[in-house]
XYZ file of N, CA and C in Angstrom:
585
model
N -46.513 30.486 -29.013
C -46.026 29.266 -28.302
C -45.721 29.195 -26.889
N -45.777 28.115 -26.134
C -45.654 28.065 -24.743
C -44.185 28.638 -24.402
N -44.240 29.181 -23.231
C -42.840 29.772 -22.836
C -41.809 28.823 -22.591
N -42.145 27.490 -22.355
C -41.041 26.463 -21.965
C -40.649 25.629 -23.183
N -41.303 25.986 -24.412
C -40.870 25.501 -25.653
C -39.626 26.171 -26.218
N -38.804 25.234 -27.005
C -37.634 25.964 -27.518
C -38.005 26.783 -28.482
N -37.283 27.882 -28.835
C -37.475 28.742 -30.030
C -36.988 27.997 -31.111
N -37.708 27.788 -32.243
C -37.268 26.879 -33.523
C -36.910 27.789 -34.511
N -35.589 27.838 -34.772
C -35.113 28.598 -36.058
C -34.855 27.578 -37.237
N -35.488 28.007 -38.426
C -35.150 27.171 -39.688
C -34.047 27.672 -40.356
N -33.218 26.763 -40.813
C -32.087 27.203 -41.774
C -32.261 26.110 -43.037
N -32.559 26.953 -44.117
C -33.107 26.063 -45.262
C -32.241 26.401 -46.595
N -32.339 25.279 -47.398
C -31.791 25.644 -48.737
C -30.358 25.048 -49.035
N -29.454 25.802 -49.686
C -27.986 25.462 -49.842
C -27.547 25.881 -48.670
N -26.880 25.009 -47.772
C -26.267 25.128 -46.517
C -24.717 25.095 -46.756
N -24.221 26.439 -46.984
C -22.703 26.448 -47.487
C -22.008 27.581 -46.814
N -22.471 28.274 -45.913
C -21.862 29.388 -45.247
C -21.290 28.840 -44.084
N -19.894 28.828 -44.010
C -19.217 28.396 -42.702
C -19.297 29.293 -41.638
N -19.425 30.670 -41.911
C -19.587 31.526 -40.768
C -21.077 31.381 -40.275
N -21.990 31.088 -40.941
C -23.369 30.992 -40.557
C -23.498 29.589 -39.697
N -22.668 28.655 -40.253
C -22.738 27.334 -39.469
C -22.090 27.413 -38.139
N -20.960 28.139 -38.078
C -20.179 28.486 -36.684
C -21.223 29.111 -35.916
N -21.932 30.123 -36.303
C -22.685 30.752 -35.486
C -23.897 29.907 -34.896
N -24.450 29.170 -35.963
C -25.588 28.283 -35.539
C -25.210 27.247 -34.414
N -24.101 26.525 -34.570
C -23.520 25.610 -33.654
C -23.165 26.241 -32.449
N -22.777 27.443 -32.409
C -22.326 28.080 -31.155
C -23.648 28.475 -30.200
N -24.707 28.898 -31.143
C -25.955 29.296 -30.413
C -26.633 28.103 -30.025
N -26.696 27.069 -30.696
C -27.339 25.719 -30.148
C -26.584 25.230 -28.939
N -25.335 25.279 -28.992
C -24.447 24.739 -27.872
C -24.758 25.778 -26.553
N -24.926 26.878 -26.786
C -24.932 27.974 -25.512
C -26.498 28.043 -25.089
N -27.332 27.489 -25.777
C -28.678 27.894 -25.412
C -29.396 27.091 -24.252
N -28.561 25.796 -23.900
C -29.326 25.190 -22.821
C -30.678 24.615 -23.046
N -30.842 24.280 -24.536
C -32.129 23.791 -24.830
C -33.342 24.804 -25.056
N -32.947 26.037 -25.139
C -33.938 27.079 -25.269
C -34.058 27.341 -26.872
N -33.128 26.863 -27.613
C -33.163 27.104 -29.010
C -32.931 25.784 -29.779
N -33.825 25.470 -30.713
C -33.559 24.334 -31.710
C -33.415 25.092 -33.259
N -32.569 24.288 -33.779
C -32.496 24.683 -35.211
C -32.919 23.377 -36.111
N -33.883 23.775 -37.045
C -34.615 22.795 -37.831
C -33.928 23.102 -39.216
N -33.156 22.133 -39.658
C -32.311 22.281 -40.946
C -32.699 21.303 -42.028
N -33.058 22.035 -43.186
C -33.514 21.189 -44.281
C -32.747 21.848 -45.526
N -32.109 20.829 -46.421
C -31.496 21.245 -47.484
C -30.179 20.516 -47.746
N -29.404 21.032 -48.498
C -28.001 20.070 -48.801
C -26.885 20.964 -48.311
N -26.037 20.374 -47.447
C -24.957 21.028 -46.973
C -23.886 20.954 -48.027
N -23.061 22.057 -48.320
C -21.994 22.031 -49.233
C -20.796 22.840 -48.536
N -19.714 22.031 -48.420
C -18.590 22.806 -47.956
C -18.552 23.074 -46.503
N -19.428 22.422 -45.589
C -19.245 22.627 -44.323
C -18.668 21.268 -43.714
N -17.329 21.263 -43.470
C -16.651 19.990 -43.057
C -17.258 19.154 -42.070
N -17.740 19.830 -40.958
C -18.190 18.889 -40.051
C -19.718 18.680 -39.707
N -20.429 19.057 -40.902
C -21.762 19.215 -40.883
C -22.420 17.939 -40.114
N -22.173 16.878 -40.681
C -23.016 15.571 -40.116
C -22.549 15.354 -38.664
N -21.169 15.483 -38.585
C -20.811 15.195 -36.924
C -21.340 16.189 -36.055
N -21.528 17.391 -36.460
C -22.251 18.530 -35.654
C -23.586 18.116 -35.379
N -24.374 17.646 -36.434
C -25.718 17.152 -36.181
C -25.845 16.208 -35.332
N -24.963 15.136 -35.288
C -25.087 14.008 -34.367
C -24.656 14.403 -32.872
N -23.713 15.400 -32.654
C -23.182 15.625 -31.460
C -23.640 16.827 -30.586
N -24.271 17.776 -31.439
C -24.718 19.161 -30.688
C -26.198 19.041 -30.549
N -26.548 19.035 -29.274
C -28.076 19.067 -28.968
C -28.776 20.142 -29.559
N -29.967 20.101 -30.183
C -30.867 21.273 -30.749
C -30.529 21.437 -32.273
N -29.662 20.607 -32.856
C -29.577 20.694 -34.238
C -30.401 19.385 -34.913
N -31.459 19.853 -35.581
C -32.248 18.761 -36.150
C -32.249 18.775 -37.793
N -31.850 17.751 -38.224
C -31.578 17.718 -39.750
C -32.771 16.884 -40.306
N -33.412 17.448 -41.187
C -34.556 16.696 -41.790
C -34.248 16.246 -43.255
N -33.071 16.600 -43.728
C -32.646 16.114 -45.130
C -33.087 17.171 -46.161
N -32.987 16.841 -47.477
C -33.320 17.863 -48.537
C -34.765 17.848 -48.487
N -35.202 18.900 -49.362
C -36.554 19.042 -49.653
C -36.941 19.546 -51.051
N -38.181 19.313 -51.453
C -38.378 19.838 -52.972
C -38.984 21.097 -52.859
N -38.452 22.105 -53.725
C -38.939 23.385 -53.754
C -39.798 23.577 -55.290
N -41.122 23.876 -55.284
C -41.695 24.527 -54.072
C -42.552 23.548 -53.346
N -42.865 22.435 -53.661
C -43.707 21.350 -53.090
C -43.600 21.331 -51.465
N -42.527 21.348 -51.001
C -42.315 21.149 -49.515
C -42.139 22.392 -48.837
N -42.254 23.567 -49.440
C -41.943 24.927 -48.696
C -42.979 25.006 -47.483
N -44.156 24.926 -47.840
C -45.239 25.114 -46.796
C -44.815 24.151 -45.563
N -44.594 22.944 -45.798
C -44.318 22.004 -44.600
C -43.145 22.434 -43.924
N -41.952 22.875 -44.753
C -40.697 23.232 -43.920
C -40.904 24.501 -43.112
N -41.536 25.437 -43.852
C -41.704 26.739 -43.046
C -42.488 26.783 -42.001
N -43.588 25.928 -41.868
C -44.648 25.823 -41.071
C -43.942 25.214 -39.632
N -42.875 24.621 -39.696
C -42.253 23.896 -38.486
C -41.393 24.988 -37.743
N -41.144 26.315 -38.061
C -40.309 27.016 -37.374
C -41.055 28.303 -36.899
N -40.400 29.026 -35.849
C -40.799 30.427 -35.556
C -40.246 31.451 -36.301
N -39.094 31.172 -36.721
C -38.173 32.156 -37.422
C -37.280 31.551 -38.140
N -36.808 32.259 -39.260
C -35.949 31.883 -40.245
C -34.616 32.343 -40.206
N -33.458 31.537 -40.326
C -32.285 32.075 -40.531
C -31.814 32.469 -41.947
N -31.540 33.728 -42.110
C -31.264 33.967 -43.671
C -29.825 34.662 -43.668
N -29.196 34.689 -42.581
C -27.734 35.403 -42.443
C -26.706 34.484 -43.020
N -25.928 34.956 -44.030
C -24.834 34.170 -44.392
C -24.165 34.985 -45.472
N -22.884 34.536 -45.753
C -22.167 35.015 -46.899
C -22.142 34.107 -48.040
N -22.770 34.438 -49.129
C -23.187 33.605 -50.263
C -22.533 34.359 -51.661
N -21.595 33.813 -52.148
C -20.952 34.464 -53.405
C -19.943 35.471 -52.843
N -19.255 36.163 -53.737
C -18.313 37.054 -53.313
C -18.774 38.287 -52.656
N -19.372 39.344 -53.230
C -19.973 40.480 -52.722
C -21.452 40.324 -52.686
N -22.090 39.410 -53.533
C -23.516 39.615 -53.595
C -24.438 39.514 -52.317
N -23.862 38.955 -51.243
C -24.586 39.116 -50.100
C -24.807 40.490 -49.409
N -23.997 41.351 -50.131
C -24.486 42.750 -49.609
C -25.439 43.390 -50.262
N -25.951 43.141 -51.514
C -27.002 43.574 -52.201
C -28.224 42.663 -52.532
N -27.862 41.335 -52.625
C -28.964 40.350 -53.054
C -29.591 39.847 -51.773
N -31.009 39.781 -52.102
C -31.812 39.264 -50.899
C -31.913 37.719 -51.244
N -32.125 36.909 -50.164
C -31.983 35.481 -50.306
C -33.309 34.899 -50.493
N -33.537 33.692 -50.979
C -34.761 32.982 -51.082
C -35.229 32.893 -49.825
N -34.507 32.688 -48.823
C -35.076 32.474 -47.258
C -35.877 33.810 -47.097
N -35.382 34.972 -47.527
C -36.062 36.158 -47.165
C -37.484 36.126 -47.896
N -37.584 35.975 -49.053
C -38.903 35.962 -49.870
C -39.712 34.844 -49.207
N -39.126 33.616 -48.883
C -40.019 32.559 -48.415
C -40.535 32.900 -47.181
N -39.715 33.492 -46.073
C -40.101 33.702 -44.727
C -41.280 34.813 -44.956
N -41.131 35.948 -45.674
C -42.100 36.909 -45.928
C -43.406 36.217 -46.300
N -43.295 35.255 -47.235
C -44.596 34.575 -47.700
C -45.254 33.852 -46.818
N -44.450 33.156 -45.926
C -44.976 32.173 -45.003
C -45.116 32.879 -43.616
N -44.872 34.373 -43.431
C -45.062 34.961 -42.234
C -44.169 34.719 -41.293
N -43.012 34.342 -41.472
C -41.912 33.904 -40.479
C -41.035 35.054 -40.390
N -40.605 35.515 -39.185
C -39.498 36.359 -38.997
C -38.075 36.135 -39.337
N -37.343 37.043 -39.633
C -35.973 36.602 -40.251
C -34.857 36.977 -39.275
N -33.915 36.325 -39.348
C -32.551 36.699 -38.787
C -31.595 36.860 -39.929
N -31.255 38.136 -40.240
C -30.590 38.520 -41.382
C -29.233 38.947 -41.106
N -28.258 39.318 -42.217
C -27.012 39.709 -42.102
C -26.925 41.301 -41.947
N -26.475 41.692 -40.902
C -26.199 43.177 -40.559
C -25.498 43.809 -41.744
N -25.644 44.984 -42.198
C -24.889 45.730 -43.149
C -25.181 45.348 -44.481
N -26.281 44.671 -44.838
C -26.665 44.142 -46.195
C -27.966 44.901 -46.535
N -28.276 44.932 -47.959
C -29.747 45.372 -48.210
C -30.683 44.751 -47.524
N -30.542 43.305 -47.453
C -31.705 42.519 -46.918
C -31.772 42.861 -45.376
N -30.791 43.028 -44.802
C -30.725 43.381 -43.249
C -31.392 44.739 -42.990
N -31.064 45.588 -43.797
C -31.658 47.018 -43.828
C -33.164 46.866 -43.929
N -33.689 46.217 -44.901
C -35.095 46.024 -45.259
C -35.701 45.238 -43.906
N -35.090 44.298 -43.446
C -35.753 43.610 -42.292
C -35.797 44.584 -41.041
N -34.771 45.383 -40.858
C -34.703 46.358 -39.752
C -35.898 47.259 -40.043
N -35.842 47.949 -41.145
C -36.847 48.911 -41.495
C -38.290 48.577 -41.429
N -38.578 47.340 -41.746
C -39.934 46.770 -41.933
C -40.306 46.378 -40.359
N -39.332 46.000 -39.585
C -39.500 45.469 -38.248
C -40.024 44.058 -38.277
N -39.298 43.206 -39.156
C -39.722 41.927 -39.444
C -38.624 40.839 -38.939
N -37.795 41.332 -38.049
C -36.692 40.358 -37.459
C -35.594 41.149 -37.074
N -34.453 40.541 -36.856
C -33.324 41.192 -36.462
C -32.120 40.874 -37.174
N -30.948 41.468 -37.083
C -29.694 41.363 -37.804
C -28.534 41.078 -36.828
N -27.722 40.418 -37.340
C -26.485 39.792 -36.663
C -25.329 40.071 -37.666
N -24.210 40.204 -36.892
C -22.778 40.324 -37.419
C -22.179 39.037 -37.306
N -22.129 38.242 -38.568
C -21.421 37.046 -38.485
C -19.765 37.058 -38.218
N -19.247 38.335 -38.425
C -17.804 38.375 -38.298
C -17.580 38.585 -36.708
N -18.633 38.760 -36.040
C -18.321 38.605 -34.506
C -19.344 37.583 -33.981
N -18.852 36.448 -33.716
C -19.619 35.214 -33.206
C -20.246 35.474 -31.951
N -19.542 36.214 -31.067
C -19.896 36.382 -29.597
C -21.209 37.360 -29.775
N -21.302 38.412 -30.278
C -22.392 39.235 -30.490
C -23.636 38.585 -31.300
N -23.236 37.747 -32.316
C -24.149 37.161 -33.019
C -25.028 36.102 -32.223
N -24.321 35.219 -31.317
C -24.778 34.429 -30.489
C -25.609 35.031 -29.347
N -25.142 36.045 -28.738
C -25.800 36.834 -27.900
C -27.214 37.452 -28.287
N -27.064 37.938 -29.502
C -28.378 38.465 -30.052
C -29.401 37.474 -30.221
N -29.079 36.315 -30.983
C -30.128 35.349 -31.128
C -30.520 34.862 -29.824
N -29.721 34.603 -28.755
C -30.150 33.967 -27.584
C -31.124 34.924 -26.805
N -30.908 36.311 -27.239
C -31.879 37.328 -26.357
C -33.256 37.423 -27.103
N -33.671 36.724 -28.355
C -34.705 37.132 -28.760
C -36.032 36.450 -27.798
N -36.889 37.333 -27.715
C -37.881 36.918 -26.668
C -39.346 36.881 -27.459
N -40.251 36.657 -26.643
C -41.625 36.435 -27.226
C -42.181 37.648 -27.714
N -41.947 38.836 -26.931
C -42.578 39.949 -27.256
C -42.050 40.409 -28.763
N -40.727 40.115 -28.918
C -40.209 40.646 -30.199
C -40.805 39.616 -31.404
N -40.916 38.457 -31.135
C -41.483 37.542 -32.171
C -42.935 37.958 -32.374
N -43.680 38.421 -31.435
C -44.944 38.702 -31.666
C -45.021 40.003 -32.592
N -44.226 41.087 -32.065
C -44.192 42.072 -32.959
C -43.739 42.004 -34.489
N -42.611 41.303 -34.450
C -42.224 40.974 -35.923
C -43.431 40.148 -36.826
N -43.989 39.147 -36.191
C -44.901 38.569 -36.939
C -46.232 39.533 -37.242
N -46.573 40.324 -36.363
C -47.567 41.297 -36.672
C -47.115 42.171 -37.728
N -46.019 42.583 -37.781
C -45.559 43.410 -38.931
C -45.404 42.782 -40.330
N -45.127 41.506 -40.193
C -45.022 40.609 -41.381
C -46.623 40.487 -41.969
N -47.332 40.434 -41.044
C -48.902 40.303 -41.608
C -49.487 41.663 -42.120
N -48.833 42.635 -41.936
C -49.158 44.035 -42.554
C -48.459 44.290 -43.818
N -47.353 43.363 -44.162
C -46.673 43.708 -45.454
C -47.307 43.515 -46.832
N -47.269 44.397 -47.658
C -47.849 44.436 -48.924
C -47.116 43.214 -49.552
N -47.983 42.507 -50.319
C -47.419 41.376 -51.037
C -46.334 41.608 -52.132
N -46.364 42.889 -52.502
C -45.432 43.446 -53.488
C -44.029 43.495 -52.862
N -43.910 43.531 -51.501
C -42.494 43.521 -50.897
C -41.829 42.132 -51.248
N -42.451 41.034 -51.364
C -41.793 39.817 -51.527
C -42.368 38.978 -52.858
N -43.176 39.466 -53.496
C -43.650 38.540 -54.803
C -43.711 39.723 -55.863
N -43.448 39.084 -57.079
C -43.409 39.764 -58.368
C -44.538 39.115 -59.026
N -45.379 39.986 -59.929
C -46.367 39.487 -60.782
C -46.122 39.985 -62.291
N -45.291 40.931 -62.396
C -45.184 41.563 -63.704
C -43.709 41.477 -64.158
N -42.870 40.650 -63.558
C -41.424 40.528 -63.749
C -41.290 40.308 -65.478
N -42.155 39.372 -66.042
C -41.984 39.232 -67.518
C -42.122 40.489 -68.365
N -43.008 41.513 -67.814
C -43.112 42.652 -68.502
C -41.893 43.607 -68.567
N -41.259 43.550 -67.317
C -40.012 44.233 -66.976
C -38.977 43.681 -67.883
N -38.919 42.596 -68.098
C -37.772 41.658 -68.879
C -37.996 42.222 -70.313
N -39.161 42.172 -70.824
C -39.540 42.476 -72.256
C -39.185 43.962 -72.359
N -39.494 44.812 -71.370
C -39.131 46.252 -71.536
C -37.608 46.434 -71.664
N -36.909 45.681 -70.698
C -35.508 45.878 -70.701
C -34.889 45.227 -72.150
N -35.346 44.105 -72.556
C -34.728 43.610 -73.748
C -34.998 44.602 -74.910
N -36.310 45.096 -74.853
C -36.725 46.122 -76.020
C -35.542 47.229 -76.072
N -35.110 47.812 -74.854
C -34.218 48.958 -74.604
C -32.822 48.546 -75.105
N -32.348 47.243 -74.699
C -31.163 46.810 -75.178
C -31.064 46.660 -76.728
N -32.151 46.057 -77.238
C -32.244 45.857 -78.621
C -32.126 47.197 -79.483
N -33.039 48.179 -79.066
C -32.900 49.443 -79.726
C -31.627 50.154 -79.563
N -30.865 50.020 -78.400
C -29.607 50.668 -78.374
C -28.627 50.026 -79.216
N -28.606 48.520 -79.418
C -27.856 47.847 -80.202
C -28.199 48.353 -81.798
N -29.432 48.551 -82.085
C -29.707 49.065 -83.475
C -29.067 50.356 -83.680
N -29.274 51.313 -82.706
C -28.680 52.651 -82.808
C -27.095 52.731 -83.047
N -26.555 51.751 -82.253
C -25.152 51.629 -82.360
C -24.635 51.088 -83.781
N -25.473 50.228 -84.255
C -25.163 49.703 -85.667
C -25.251 50.750 -86.706
N -26.365 51.341 -86.556
C -26.710 52.484 -87.528
C -25.635 53.631 -87.454
N -25.164 53.943 -86.295
C -24.078 54.987 -86.142
C -22.826 54.528 -86.681
N -22.447 53.292 -86.530
C -21.336 52.663 -87.071
C -21.272 52.808 -88.603
N -22.439 52.805 -89.170
C -22.647 52.604 -90.747
C -22.398 54.078 -91.261
N -22.765 55.062 -90.574
C -22.679 56.455 -90.991
C -21.256 57.073 -90.956
């Protein structure tokens, strides 16, 4: 993308992390037009969401979208995907987000949450960067520092990813095997109780 164009970051899906929203609004406000956020999905529990959209330059809200029908259109409009956030109690530490899988599938680098399984994978594979949402200053500085060289490197690494990193084709077989194990354990337990 041309150097004078703003970096376009996508924030998609269930928009409910107030820490992520605080960082996004801080970054947009501090960027002097060098960063835009293209936001799609449904806001939940972010009190000033619509007011922020109206008053902070660089926040573009495109409304809800249909999954999976609109995913290509949504992801094709951004250079990098925002996946950092606290979702659920502790699940954010071990669970990967839909944004992670979609970003990989559409070859878009990822901004992830530091200290999580997803963040570790993003760093290990060199497909994006991590931020600490508990420190809004460093989170803002890190995103503002993303340059074209980093984006090019992350994108090249995404193109080399094995599809098995972000897609499953045999999950039904794993579920069947797991159900069979559980069933056989339950049977063994029942037989042992009878003896």
